[in-house]
Amino acid sequence: MATKTQTKTPRTERRMDALSKERIVEAAIKILDTDGESALTFRALAARLATGSGAIYWHVADKSELLAAATDEVVARVMTGVVSGAEPREAIRAIALGVFDAIDAHPWAGAQLFREPWRPAMLQILEGIGGRLRALGVPERAQFDAASALVNYVLGVAGQNAANARLVPPGTDRATFLGAVAARWAQLDPSEYSFVRQVATQLREHDDREQFLAGIDLILAGIGTLREDAR
Amino acid sequence: MATKTQTKTPRTERRMDALSKERIVEAAIKILDTDGESALTFRALAARLATGSGAIYWHVADKSELLAAATDEVVARVMTGVVSGAEPREAIRAIALGVFDAIDAHPWAGAQLFREPWRPAMLQILEGIGGRLRALGVPERAQFDAASALVNYVLGVAGQNAANARLVPPGTDRATFLGAVAARWAQLDPSEYSFVRQVATQLREHDDREQFLAGIDLILAGIGTLREDAR
DNA sequence: GACATGGATGGAACGCTGTTCCAATACCGC
DNA sequence: GCGGTATTGGAACAGCGTTCCATCCATGTC
C-alpha cells in the first residue's frame, strides 16, 4: 500500500544489490522474454531477485503497474531511437516499424499497450505519429482522426502478435504456426468462407512485417487524399 | 478433461433446467455484461446456474473456451444482421459499425477477439470484410493486405474500448472519463507532448463512433487509390 | 416392472495466484 | 554509540481455475 516516499536522495548507495523499481522491472522483462507472460509471478520474481515477494511491493504498487512499467520501458527504448530529422512519411513508417519490432521481440507488451491511455508508452506513440502528421500538412481538423486511425491500427497488429505469441508453443517456429492456421482455414466451408479460404493459400508465404507496413501505407494513402479536398 | 461425447441425440429433453453449453454461455454473457469481466468466475457461474463448478466442465473445456464461445455468440448476432445486398463500401462500413457497437455493448468481448484466429468471431469479420473488398474490385494481390488493414484497425479500436471499459468505474459516464483523460493529457510537458496536448482539447467533445467510422473511411480511401495503379 | 449402464451432476479438495501483514533488519542523522 | 525510519523477507490469507470422485437418474434391456 505504502509506496516509496522519496524523502531525501540518499547520497550513498544503500547496497550493491539493493532493490529498486528499475531492477525489478528489468528482472520482470527478462522473465517475460524468456519464459512468457504466464511465468511472471511475484514468487518467481522474488526468487530471481533473491528476496521475498513482500519486499517487491515496497517499490511497485501491484502486478498491473509492474506490467505497465515494463511495457513503457521497452517502448521507450524504441521511441528514443527514431530519427528526428527524417521526412514525416518516413518517420511515421519508422515509428510504426519500431513498435512492431518491439512487440515482435516482446510479445507480452502487445496486450499491455491497451492499458490506461495516459501511460508513457501510449503517449509516446501518439505524439510521435501525431507530430509527424502535423508536419505532413494534414488539416488540423483531420489530424486527430488520422492519428487515431494509425495508432489503432498499430495497436490492433500489436494485440494480434501478442495473441499469436501466446498460441505458438515455445519450441515451434512461426512458419509451422502459419501453416497450421492456413490448414484450418482451408478446411472451412467454401460457400461460407470463400475469402478466408483464398487468403489461406497466401498466408503461408506472407511476411507479417511487410503486410504491417502495407497497412500503414494504405492508411497514409488515405490520409493523402485529405490534402486536396480540405473539406 | 472429458468433453461431451454426443452419443445419440436424446429424443426427449433431460430436464427443464438441464445444463448445456448454450445455457452456460448465455449465463456467462449476462454476468459479463452486468458485473464486468472480473466477475465471471466458475463459482459465480455455478451459483447462477444453481449447480456445482465441476458440472460446468462437462460442457466447457475451460474458462478460455467459455470466453471465446461468449465472444463468438455476440459477434455472430451482429454479423447475421448485416445487410447482404448493399453496396460493398456501405457493407464494409455496416460490418465495422456492427462490430464496434457489439464491443461497445459487451466490452469484455473486445479483448477476446484477439484469441485464436480460427475462431468463428474472427473468421466472420474477416470473411465479411474480405468478400466485400473483392466485390469492390480491389486487385487480388492487394485484397489480403487491405482486409488485414481493416480488420486490424477494427481490432485495435475494439481492444481500446475494452480497456477503457475496464478503467471506467461502473457508475461514471464516458464524458466524465474522457474529461479525466483530457485533463491528464493537458498537464503534459508542452515541449515534449505538443500534439497530445492539442488533441486533448478535442477529446472531450469527440464522438468515438464517428471517429471510428472516419478511420474506416480513411483506410477505404487508401484502398481506393490502389485501383488505378494496379501495379 | 426391475435392473444395470453410463452420461451428467454437485461439491470438496488441490495447487497456485496476487496481496497483506508484520517481525526483523539495515541504514542514517545525531 | 543510539534512535527512528526505510526497507526487507517470508508467513499467512482469500480467491481463483481446475481436478477428482461419490452420487444421481434417464434410458435401453430383459
Coordinates of N, CA, C and O (backbone and C1' of nucleotides) in Angstrom, one line a residue, chain B residues 19 43 51-52 54-55 58-59, chain C residues 7-14:
Chain B
L19 N -28.4 -28.6 -17.9 CA -27.2 -27.8 -18.3 C -26.9 -28.1 -19.8 O -27.1 -29.2 -20.3
R43 N -17.3 -20.2 -9.9 CA -18.2 -20.2 -8.7 C -19.4 -19.4 -8.9 O -20.5 -19.8 -8.6
T51 N -25.8 -24.9 -9.7 CA -25.1 -26.2 -9.8 C -23.8 -26.1 -9.2 O -23.5 -25.1 -8.5
G52 N -22.9 -27.1 -9.4 CA -21.6 -27.0 -8.9 C -20.6 -26.7 -10.0 O -20.9 -26.8 -11.2
G54 N -18.0 -28.1 -10.9 CA -17.5 -29.3 -11.6 C -18.4 -29.6 -12.8 O -17.9 -30.1 -13.8
A55 N -19.7 -29.4 -12.6 CA -20.6 -29.8 -13.7 C -20.4 -29.0 -14.9 O -20.6 -29.5 -16.1
W58 N -18.2 -30.3 -17.7 CA -18.6 -31.4 -18.6 C -19.0 -30.8 -20.0 O -18.8 -31.5 -21.0
H59 N -19.4 -29.5 -20.0 CA -19.9 -28.9 -21.2 C -18.8 -28.0 -21.8 O -18.9 -27.7 -23.0
Chain C
dG7 P -21.1 -42.5 -21.6 O5' -21.9 -41.1 -21.7 C5' -23.2 -41.1 -22.3 C4' -24.1 -40.2 -21.5 C3' -23.5 -38.8 -21.3 O3' -24.6 -37.9 -21.5 C1' -23.9 -39.7 -19.2
dA8 P -24.4 -36.3 -21.5 O5' -24.6 -35.9 -20.0 C5' -25.9 -35.9 -19.4 C4' -25.8 -35.6 -17.9 C3' -25.2 -34.2 -17.6 O3' -26.2 -33.4 -17.1 C1' -24.4 -35.9 -16.1
dT9 P -25.9 -31.9 -16.5 O5' -25.5 -32.2 -15.0 C5' -26.6 -32.8 -14.2 C4' -26.0 -33.0 -12.8 C3' -25.5 -31.7 -12.1 O3' -26.3 -31.4 -11.1 C1' -24.1 -33.6 -11.7
dG10 P -26.4 -29.9 -10.5 O5' -25.5 -30.1 -9.2 C5' -25.9 -30.9 -8.1 C4' -24.8 -31.0 -7.1 C3' -24.2 -29.7 -6.6 O3' -24.0 -29.8 -5.2 C1' -22.5 -31.0 -7.4
dG11 P -24.1 -28.6 -4.2 O5' -22.9 -28.9 -3.2 C5' -22.6 -30.3 -2.8 C4' -21.2 -30.5 -2.7 C3' -20.4 -29.3 -2.2 O3' -19.4 -29.8 -1.3 C1' -19.4 -30.1 -4.1
dA12 P -19.0 -29.0 0.0 O5' -17.8 -29.9 0.5 C5' -17.8 -31.3 0.4 C4' -16.4 -31.8 0.0 C3' -15.2 -31.1 0.6 O3' -14.3 -32.1 1.0 C1' -15.0 -31.0 -1.7
dA13 P -13.0 -31.7 1.9 O5' -11.8 -31.7 0.8 C5' -11.7 -32.8 0.0 C4' -10.5 -32.5 -1.0 C3' -9.4 -31.7 -0.4 O3' -8.2 -32.4 -0.8 C1' -10.2 -30.6 -2.3
dC14 P -6.7 -31.9 -0.3 O5' -6.1 -31.3 -1.7 C5' -6.1 -32.1 -2.8 C4' -5.4 -31.4 -4.0 C3' -4.2 -30.6 -3.5 O3' -3.1 -30.8 -4.4 C1' -5.7 -29.1 -4.6

